[in-house]
Coordinates of C-alpha atoms and ligand atoms in Angstrom, one line a residue:
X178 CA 40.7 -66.9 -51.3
X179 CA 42.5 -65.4 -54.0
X180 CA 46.1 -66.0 -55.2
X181 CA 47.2 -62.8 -53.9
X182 CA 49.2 -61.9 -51.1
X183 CA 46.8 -61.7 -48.0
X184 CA 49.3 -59.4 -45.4
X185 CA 48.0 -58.0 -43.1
X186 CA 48.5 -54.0 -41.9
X187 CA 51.9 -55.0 -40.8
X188 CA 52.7 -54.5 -44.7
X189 CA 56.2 -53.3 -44.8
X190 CA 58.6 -52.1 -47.9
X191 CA 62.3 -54.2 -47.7
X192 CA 65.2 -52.1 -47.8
X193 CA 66.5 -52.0 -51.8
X194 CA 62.4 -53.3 -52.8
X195 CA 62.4 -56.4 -53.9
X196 CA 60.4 -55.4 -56.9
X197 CA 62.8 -52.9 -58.0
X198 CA 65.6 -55.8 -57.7
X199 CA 63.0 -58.1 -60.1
X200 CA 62.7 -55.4 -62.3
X201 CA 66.6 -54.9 -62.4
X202 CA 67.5 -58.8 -62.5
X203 CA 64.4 -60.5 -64.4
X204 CA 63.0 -57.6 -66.5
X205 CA 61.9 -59.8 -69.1
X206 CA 59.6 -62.2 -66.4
X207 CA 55.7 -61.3 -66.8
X208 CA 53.6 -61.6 -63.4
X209 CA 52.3 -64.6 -64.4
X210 CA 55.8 -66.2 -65.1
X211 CA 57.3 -64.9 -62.2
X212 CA 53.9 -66.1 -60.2
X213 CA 54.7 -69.7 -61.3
X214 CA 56.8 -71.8 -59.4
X215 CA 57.9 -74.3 -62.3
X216 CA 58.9 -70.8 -64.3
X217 CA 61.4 -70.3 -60.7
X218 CA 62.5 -73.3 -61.0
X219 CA 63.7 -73.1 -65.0
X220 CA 65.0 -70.1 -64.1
X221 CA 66.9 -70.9 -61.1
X222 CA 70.8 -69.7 -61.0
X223 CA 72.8 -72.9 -61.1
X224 CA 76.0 -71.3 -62.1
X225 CA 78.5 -68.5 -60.9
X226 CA 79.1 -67.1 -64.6
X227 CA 74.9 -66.5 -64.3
X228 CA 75.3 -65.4 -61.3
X229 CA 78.1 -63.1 -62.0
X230 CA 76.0 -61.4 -64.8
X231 CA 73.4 -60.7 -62.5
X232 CA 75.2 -59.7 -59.6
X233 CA 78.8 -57.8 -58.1
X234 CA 80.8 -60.7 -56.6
X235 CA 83.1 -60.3 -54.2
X236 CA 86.7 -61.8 -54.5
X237 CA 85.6 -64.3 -51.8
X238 CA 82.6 -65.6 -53.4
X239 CA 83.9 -65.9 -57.1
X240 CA 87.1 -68.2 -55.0
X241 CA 83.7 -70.0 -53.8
X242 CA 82.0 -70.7 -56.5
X243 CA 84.9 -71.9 -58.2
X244 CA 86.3 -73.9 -55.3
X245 CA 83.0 -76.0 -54.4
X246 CA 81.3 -76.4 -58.0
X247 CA 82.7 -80.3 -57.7
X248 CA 81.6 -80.6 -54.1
X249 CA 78.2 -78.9 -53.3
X250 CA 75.3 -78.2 -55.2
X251 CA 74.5 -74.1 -56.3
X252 CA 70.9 -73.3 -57.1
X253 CA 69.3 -69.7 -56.5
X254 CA 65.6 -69.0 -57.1
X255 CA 65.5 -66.1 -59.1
X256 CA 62.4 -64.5 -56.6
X257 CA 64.9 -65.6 -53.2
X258 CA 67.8 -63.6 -55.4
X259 CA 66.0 -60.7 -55.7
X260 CA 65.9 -60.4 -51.7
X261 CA 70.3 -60.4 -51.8
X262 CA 71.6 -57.2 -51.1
X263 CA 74.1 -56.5 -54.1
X264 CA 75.7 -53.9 -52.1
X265 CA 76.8 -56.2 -48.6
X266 CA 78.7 -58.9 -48.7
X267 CA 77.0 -59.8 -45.3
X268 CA 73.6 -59.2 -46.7
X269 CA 72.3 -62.3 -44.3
X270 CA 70.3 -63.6 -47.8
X271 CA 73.2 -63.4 -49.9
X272 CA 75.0 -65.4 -46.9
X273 CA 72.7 -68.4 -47.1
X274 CA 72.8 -68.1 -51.1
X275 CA 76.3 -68.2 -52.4
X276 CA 79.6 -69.9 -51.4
X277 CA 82.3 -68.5 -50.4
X278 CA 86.0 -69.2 -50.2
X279 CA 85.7 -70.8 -46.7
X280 CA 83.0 -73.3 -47.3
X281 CA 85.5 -75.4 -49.7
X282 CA 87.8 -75.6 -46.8
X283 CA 86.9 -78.6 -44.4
X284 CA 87.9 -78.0 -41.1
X285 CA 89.0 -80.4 -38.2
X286 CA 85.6 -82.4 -36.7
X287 CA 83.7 -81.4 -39.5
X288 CA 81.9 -84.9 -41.0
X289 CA 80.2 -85.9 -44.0
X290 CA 77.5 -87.4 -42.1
X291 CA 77.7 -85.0 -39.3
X292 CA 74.5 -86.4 -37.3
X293 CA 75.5 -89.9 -37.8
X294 CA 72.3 -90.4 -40.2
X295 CA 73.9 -92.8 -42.1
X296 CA 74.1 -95.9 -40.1
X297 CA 70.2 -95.6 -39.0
X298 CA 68.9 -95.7 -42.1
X299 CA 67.2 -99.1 -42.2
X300 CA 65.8 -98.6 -46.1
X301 CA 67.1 -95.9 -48.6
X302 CA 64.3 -93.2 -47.3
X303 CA 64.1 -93.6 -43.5
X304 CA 66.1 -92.3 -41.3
X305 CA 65.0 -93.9 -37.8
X306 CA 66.4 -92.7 -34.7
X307 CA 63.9 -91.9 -32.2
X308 CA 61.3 -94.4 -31.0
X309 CA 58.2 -93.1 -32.1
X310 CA 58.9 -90.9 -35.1
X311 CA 60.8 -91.3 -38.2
X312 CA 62.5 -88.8 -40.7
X313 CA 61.2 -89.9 -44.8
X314 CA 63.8 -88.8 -47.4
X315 CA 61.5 -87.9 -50.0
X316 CA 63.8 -85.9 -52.9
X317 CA 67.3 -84.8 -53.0
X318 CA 66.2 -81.8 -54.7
X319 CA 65.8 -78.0 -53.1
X320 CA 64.5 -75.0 -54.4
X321 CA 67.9 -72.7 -53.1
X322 CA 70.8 -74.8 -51.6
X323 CA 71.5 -73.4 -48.5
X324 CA 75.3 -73.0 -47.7
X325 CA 74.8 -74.5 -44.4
X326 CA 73.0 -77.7 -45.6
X327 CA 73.3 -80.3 -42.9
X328 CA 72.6 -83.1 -45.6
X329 CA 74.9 -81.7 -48.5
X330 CA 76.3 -85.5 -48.7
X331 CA 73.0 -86.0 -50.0
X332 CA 72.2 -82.9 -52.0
X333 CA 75.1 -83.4 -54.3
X334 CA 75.7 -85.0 -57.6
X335 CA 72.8 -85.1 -60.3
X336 CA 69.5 -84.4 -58.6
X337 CA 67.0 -87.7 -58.2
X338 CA 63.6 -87.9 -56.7
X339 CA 62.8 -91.2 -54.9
X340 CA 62.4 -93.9 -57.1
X341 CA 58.7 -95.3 -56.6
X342 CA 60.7 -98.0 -55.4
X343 CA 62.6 -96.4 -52.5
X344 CA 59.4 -94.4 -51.9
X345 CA 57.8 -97.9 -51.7
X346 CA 60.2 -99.6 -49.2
X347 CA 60.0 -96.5 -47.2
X348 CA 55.6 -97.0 -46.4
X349 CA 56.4 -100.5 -46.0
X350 CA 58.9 -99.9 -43.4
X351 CA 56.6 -97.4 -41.6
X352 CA 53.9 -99.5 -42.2
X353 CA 55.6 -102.6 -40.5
X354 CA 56.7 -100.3 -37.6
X355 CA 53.8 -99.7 -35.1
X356 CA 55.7 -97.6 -33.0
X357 CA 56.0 -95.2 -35.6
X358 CA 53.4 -92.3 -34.8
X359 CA 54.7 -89.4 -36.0
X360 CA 56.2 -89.4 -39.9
X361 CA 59.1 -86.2 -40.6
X362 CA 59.0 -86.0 -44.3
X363 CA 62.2 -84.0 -45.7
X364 CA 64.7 -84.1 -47.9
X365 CA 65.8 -82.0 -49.8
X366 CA 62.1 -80.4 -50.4
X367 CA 59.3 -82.5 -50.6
X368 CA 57.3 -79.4 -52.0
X369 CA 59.0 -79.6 -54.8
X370 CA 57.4 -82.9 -55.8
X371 CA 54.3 -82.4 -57.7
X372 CA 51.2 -82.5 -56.3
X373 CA 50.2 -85.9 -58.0
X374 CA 53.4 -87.2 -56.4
X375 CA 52.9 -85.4 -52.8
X376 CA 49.5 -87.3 -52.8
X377 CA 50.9 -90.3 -53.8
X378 CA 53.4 -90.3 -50.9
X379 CA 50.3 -88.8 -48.4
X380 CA 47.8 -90.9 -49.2
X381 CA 49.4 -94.3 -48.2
X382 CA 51.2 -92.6 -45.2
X383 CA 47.4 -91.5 -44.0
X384 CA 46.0 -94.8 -44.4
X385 CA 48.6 -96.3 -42.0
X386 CA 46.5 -96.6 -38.4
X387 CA 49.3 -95.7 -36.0
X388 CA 51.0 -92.5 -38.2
X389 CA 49.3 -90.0 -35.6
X390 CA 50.6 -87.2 -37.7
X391 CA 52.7 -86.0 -40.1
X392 CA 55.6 -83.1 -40.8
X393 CA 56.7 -81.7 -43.6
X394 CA 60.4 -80.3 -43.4
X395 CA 60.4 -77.7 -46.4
X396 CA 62.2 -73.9 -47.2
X397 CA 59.6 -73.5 -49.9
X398 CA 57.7 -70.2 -48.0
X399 CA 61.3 -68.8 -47.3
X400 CA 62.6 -69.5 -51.0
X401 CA 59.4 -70.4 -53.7
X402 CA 56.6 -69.0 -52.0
X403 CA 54.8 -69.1 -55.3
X404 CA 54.4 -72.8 -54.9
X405 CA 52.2 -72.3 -52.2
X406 CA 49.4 -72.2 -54.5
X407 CA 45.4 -72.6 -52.9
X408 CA 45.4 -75.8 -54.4
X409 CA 48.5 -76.9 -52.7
X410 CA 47.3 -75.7 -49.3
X411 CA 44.2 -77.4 -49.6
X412 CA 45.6 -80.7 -50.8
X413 CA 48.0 -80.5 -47.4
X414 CA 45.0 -80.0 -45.1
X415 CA 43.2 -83.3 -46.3
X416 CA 45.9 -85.2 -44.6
X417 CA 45.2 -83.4 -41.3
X418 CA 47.0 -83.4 -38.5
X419 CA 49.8 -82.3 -40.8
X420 CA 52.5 -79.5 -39.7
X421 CA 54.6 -77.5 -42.0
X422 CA 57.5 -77.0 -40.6
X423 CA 59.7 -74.0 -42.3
X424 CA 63.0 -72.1 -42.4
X425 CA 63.1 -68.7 -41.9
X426 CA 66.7 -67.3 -40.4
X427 CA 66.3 -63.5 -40.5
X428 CA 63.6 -61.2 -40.7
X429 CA 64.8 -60.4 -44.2
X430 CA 63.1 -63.6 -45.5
X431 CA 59.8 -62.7 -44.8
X432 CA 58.8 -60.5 -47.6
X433 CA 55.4 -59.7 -48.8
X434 CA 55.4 -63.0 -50.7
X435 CA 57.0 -65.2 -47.8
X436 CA 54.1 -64.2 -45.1
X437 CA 51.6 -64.8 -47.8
X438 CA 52.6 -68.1 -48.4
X439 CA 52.6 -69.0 -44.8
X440 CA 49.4 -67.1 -44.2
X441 CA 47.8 -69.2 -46.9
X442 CA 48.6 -72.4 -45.1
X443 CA 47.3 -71.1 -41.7
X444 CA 44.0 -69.8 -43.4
X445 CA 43.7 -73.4 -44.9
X446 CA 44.0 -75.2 -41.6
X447 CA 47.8 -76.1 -41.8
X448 CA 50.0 -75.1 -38.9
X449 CA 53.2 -73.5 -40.2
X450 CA 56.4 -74.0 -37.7
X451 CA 59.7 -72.3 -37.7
X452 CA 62.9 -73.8 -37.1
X453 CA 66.1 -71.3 -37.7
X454 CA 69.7 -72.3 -37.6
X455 CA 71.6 -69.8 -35.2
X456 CA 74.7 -68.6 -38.1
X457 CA 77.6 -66.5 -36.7
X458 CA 77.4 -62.9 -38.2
X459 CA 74.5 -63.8 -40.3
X460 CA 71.4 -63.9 -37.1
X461 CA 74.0 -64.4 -33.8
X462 CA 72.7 -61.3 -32.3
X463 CA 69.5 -61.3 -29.6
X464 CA 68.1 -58.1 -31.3
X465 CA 68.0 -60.4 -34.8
X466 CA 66.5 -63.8 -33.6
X467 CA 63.8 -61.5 -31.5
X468 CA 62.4 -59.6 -34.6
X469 CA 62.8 -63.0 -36.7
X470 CA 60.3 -64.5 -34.1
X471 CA 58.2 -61.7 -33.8
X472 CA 57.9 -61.7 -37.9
X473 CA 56.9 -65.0 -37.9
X474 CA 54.5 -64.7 -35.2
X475 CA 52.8 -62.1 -37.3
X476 CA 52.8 -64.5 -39.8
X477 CA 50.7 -66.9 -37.8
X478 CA 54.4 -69.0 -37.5
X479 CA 55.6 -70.6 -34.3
X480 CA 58.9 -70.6 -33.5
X481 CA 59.9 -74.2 -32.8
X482 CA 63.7 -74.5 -33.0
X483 CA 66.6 -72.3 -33.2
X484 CA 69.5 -74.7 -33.6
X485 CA 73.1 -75.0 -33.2
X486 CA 75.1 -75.1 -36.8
X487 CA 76.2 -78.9 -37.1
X488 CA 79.5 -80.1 -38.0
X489 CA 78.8 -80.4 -41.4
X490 CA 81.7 -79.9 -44.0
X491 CA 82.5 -76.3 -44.7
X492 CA 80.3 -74.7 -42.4
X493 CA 82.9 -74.0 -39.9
X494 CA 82.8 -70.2 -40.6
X495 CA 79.2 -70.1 -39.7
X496 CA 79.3 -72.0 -36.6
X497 CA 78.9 -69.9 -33.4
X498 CA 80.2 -70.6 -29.9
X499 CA 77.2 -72.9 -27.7
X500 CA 77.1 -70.0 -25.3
X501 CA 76.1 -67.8 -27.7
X502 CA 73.0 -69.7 -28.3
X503 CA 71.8 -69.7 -24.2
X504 CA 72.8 -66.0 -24.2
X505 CA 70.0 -65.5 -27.0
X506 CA 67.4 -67.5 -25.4
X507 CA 68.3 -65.8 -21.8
X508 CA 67.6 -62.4 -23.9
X509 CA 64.2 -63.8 -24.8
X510 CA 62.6 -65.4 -22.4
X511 CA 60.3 -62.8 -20.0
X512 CA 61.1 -59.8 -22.4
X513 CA 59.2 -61.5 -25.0
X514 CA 56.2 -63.5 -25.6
X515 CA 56.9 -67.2 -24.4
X516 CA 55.8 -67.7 -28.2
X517 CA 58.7 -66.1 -29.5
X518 CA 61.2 -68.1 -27.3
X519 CA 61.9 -71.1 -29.6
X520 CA 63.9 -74.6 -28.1
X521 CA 67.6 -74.5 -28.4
X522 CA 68.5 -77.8 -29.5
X523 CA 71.9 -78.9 -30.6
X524 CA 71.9 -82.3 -32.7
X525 CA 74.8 -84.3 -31.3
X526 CA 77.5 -84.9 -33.9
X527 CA 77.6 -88.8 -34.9
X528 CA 74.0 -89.8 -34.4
X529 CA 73.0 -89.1 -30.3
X530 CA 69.9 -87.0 -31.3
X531 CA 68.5 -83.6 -30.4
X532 CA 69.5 -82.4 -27.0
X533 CA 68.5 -78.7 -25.7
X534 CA 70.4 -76.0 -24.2
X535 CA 68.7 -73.4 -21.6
X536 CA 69.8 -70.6 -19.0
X537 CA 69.9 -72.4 -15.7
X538 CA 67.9 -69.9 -13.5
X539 CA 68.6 -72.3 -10.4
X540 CA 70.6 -70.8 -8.1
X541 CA 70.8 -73.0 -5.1
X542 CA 68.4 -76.3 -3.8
X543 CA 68.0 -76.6 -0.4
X544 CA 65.8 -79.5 1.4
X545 CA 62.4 -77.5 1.3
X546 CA 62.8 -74.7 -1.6
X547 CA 65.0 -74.1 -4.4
X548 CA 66.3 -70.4 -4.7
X549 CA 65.7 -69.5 -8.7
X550 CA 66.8 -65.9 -10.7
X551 CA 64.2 -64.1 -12.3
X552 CA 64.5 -63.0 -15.9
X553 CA 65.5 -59.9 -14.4
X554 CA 68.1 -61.2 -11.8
X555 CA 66.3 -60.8 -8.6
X556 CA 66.4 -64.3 -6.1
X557 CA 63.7 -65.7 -5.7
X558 CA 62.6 -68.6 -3.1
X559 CA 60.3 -71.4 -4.4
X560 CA 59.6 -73.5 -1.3
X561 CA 58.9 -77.2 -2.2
X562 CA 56.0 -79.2 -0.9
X563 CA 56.2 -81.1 2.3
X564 CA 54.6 -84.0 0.1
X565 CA 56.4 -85.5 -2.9
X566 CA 54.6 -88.3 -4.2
X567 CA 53.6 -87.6 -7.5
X568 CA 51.8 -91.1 -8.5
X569 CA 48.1 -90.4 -10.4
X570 CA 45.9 -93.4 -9.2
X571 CA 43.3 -92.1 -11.7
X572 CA 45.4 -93.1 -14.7
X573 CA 45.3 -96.8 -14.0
X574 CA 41.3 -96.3 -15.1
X575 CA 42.3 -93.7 -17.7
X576 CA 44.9 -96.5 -19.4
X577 CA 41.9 -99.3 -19.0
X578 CA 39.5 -97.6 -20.6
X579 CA 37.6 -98.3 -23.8
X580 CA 39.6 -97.2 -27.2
Ligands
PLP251 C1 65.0 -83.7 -35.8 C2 64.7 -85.1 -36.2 C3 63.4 -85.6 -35.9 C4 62.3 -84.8 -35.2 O1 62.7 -84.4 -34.0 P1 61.7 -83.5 -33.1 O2 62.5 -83.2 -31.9 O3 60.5 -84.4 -32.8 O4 61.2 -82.3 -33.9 C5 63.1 -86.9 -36.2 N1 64.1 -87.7 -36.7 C6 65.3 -87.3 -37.0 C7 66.3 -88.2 -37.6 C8 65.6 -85.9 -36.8 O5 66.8 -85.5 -37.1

């Protein structure tokens, strides 16, 4: 397959081109630089007097930048800048991209550590919290910082990768953990390791008999799709079952470029996931999160989770109401495809996990039905079976069987 862009017919211009915007903002970039990921990354924005020369700031933003330059990191690719509007201070890109005055301001229940990752760390680069599955720090380093960052405590300072040490501890904790069957790997982005390095983290985690399968946490399609080269893509199907699990918020972020890097990894035999972070004023609208999911469907992505905004410092002016969440998904489900109708999950502040949210379509139990709402509001009776036992006598053969 060739390096190109593989859309489909579903080809579709963005409003203000995002090729006119390259033109404008990197006219000296050839195709070939612009095509090369480590080029992006040279040329990333890390500063708001860069920034300022290549785009109007608002009052807001320039108090921002200013204001969180000690506290958070700043990094823009130049191919994810090229999809902010210069004209909307709202633009839903821009949003995600750049600070503004708010985000230096931390607000009351706002934590550091807002999912209480911290004290269930039992090495540098595992975060275990769940029984069977654990989440692997693998870099500290992103290809855009996102300005609602749930691990900013982590993504600040100097950016590190994992010392082959750290990295080290981390396979020998999984390895000495037999529960473990299902290995997150995050970050920061592990894409942005080198492929020598992403095999060098893959190829002991695949050798380890109860690691069922394996996920990779990364905004690299949303912000460096160039990265996804063929080589990449086939390199992550080797390690099979392995999920890519992505970040796509608004239907803005799948450019031309975006579904190609996702359709890449789909036509190389690597699922693609999505999981979106519900932002007030930036995606907290039905109509949005609908056409996000249907883009990504397109795309060969399934939506996976929409999530609640944590508490993480400064974020407070992104963070929507919880019944604004259940009042999307209630929106969704039966006047889309059950596809497109992703988990709510809010991740308790100080450690208690994922929980989800739904619309309760029970409207009263009685002893032999339960009287449920359609999606459309009409009553409906489901009457319950007369018998309840639910025991499978089968499975005691089915558990004794040869492995
Ligand atoms: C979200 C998360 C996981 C994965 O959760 P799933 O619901 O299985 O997707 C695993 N570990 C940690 C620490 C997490 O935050």
């Amino acid at each position: 397959m060739s390096q190109k862009s593989v859309s489909g017919p579903h080809e579709r211009v963005l409003p203000g081109g995002a090729l006119d915007r390259r033109a404008a903002l990197f006219p000296g970039a050839t195709d070939g630089e612009w095509n090369d990921w480590r080029w992006q990354m040279r040329h990333a924005i890390r500063d708001a007097s860069t920034l300022a020369r290549l785009l109007p700031l608002t009052e807001s933003e320039r108090a921002g930048l200013d204001e969180t330059a000690a506290l958070f990191r700043l990094g823009i690719s130049p191919y994810y800048l090229t999809l902010v509007d210069p004209k909307h201070p709202l633009c839903p890109v821009r949003m995600q991209a750049i600070p503004v005055r708010q985000e230096a301001r931390i607000r009351p229940g706002e934590r550091r550590d807002p999912l209480g990752e911290d004290p269930h760390r039992p090495v540098e680069a595992i975060v275990h919290k769940y029984p069977d599955r654990v989440l692997l720090l693998a870099t500290d380093t992103c290809s855009t910082y996102c300005r609602h960052c749930t691990r900013r405590r982590l993504t600040k300072g100097g950016e590190a990768e994992l010392s082959r040490g750290a990295l080290k501890e981390a396979l020998d904790y999984v390895r000495a953990t037999s529960t473990v069957r299902d290995v997150l790997i995050s970050g920061g982005d592990p894409l942005l390791l080198s492929d020598e390095r992403l095999e060098e983290l893959l190829t002991p985690l695949r050798a380890i008999p109860h690691v069922e399968m394996i996920r990779i946490g990364t905004r690299i399609p949303v912000c460096l799709p160039m990265r996804v080269t063929d080589s990449l893509a086939t390199l992550l199907r080797r390690y099979a079952p392995l999920f890519v699990i992505t970040h796509f918020n608004h239907p803005k972020e799948l450019s031309a470029e975006a579904r190609g890097a996702c359709e890449r990894l789909v036509d190389h035999g690597v699922p693609v996931e999505n999981q979106a972070v519900l932002m007030r004023r930036l995606n907290s609208d039905a109509r949005i999160i609908r056409e996000l999911n249907h883009e990504c469907l397109k795309a060969r992505v399934r939506p996976y989770y929409l999530h609640q905004m944590d508490v993480a410092q400064g974020c407070e002016h992104l963070r929507t109401p919880l019944a604004k969440g259940v009042e999307i998904l209630e929106a969704l489900r039966g006047f889309t495809s059950g596809l497109a109708v992703p988990h709510l999950a809010v991740d308790l502040p100080g450690g208690g996990g994922k929980v989800t949210l739904q619309p309760d379509y029970v409207v009263e139990r009685r002893a032999h039905e339960t009287v449920l709402r359609s999606y459309r509001g009409e009553r409906i009776a489901y009457p319950e079976p007369e018998d309840a036992d639910c025991r499978c006598p089968y499975d005691e053969v089915w558990q004794a069987r040869a492995r």
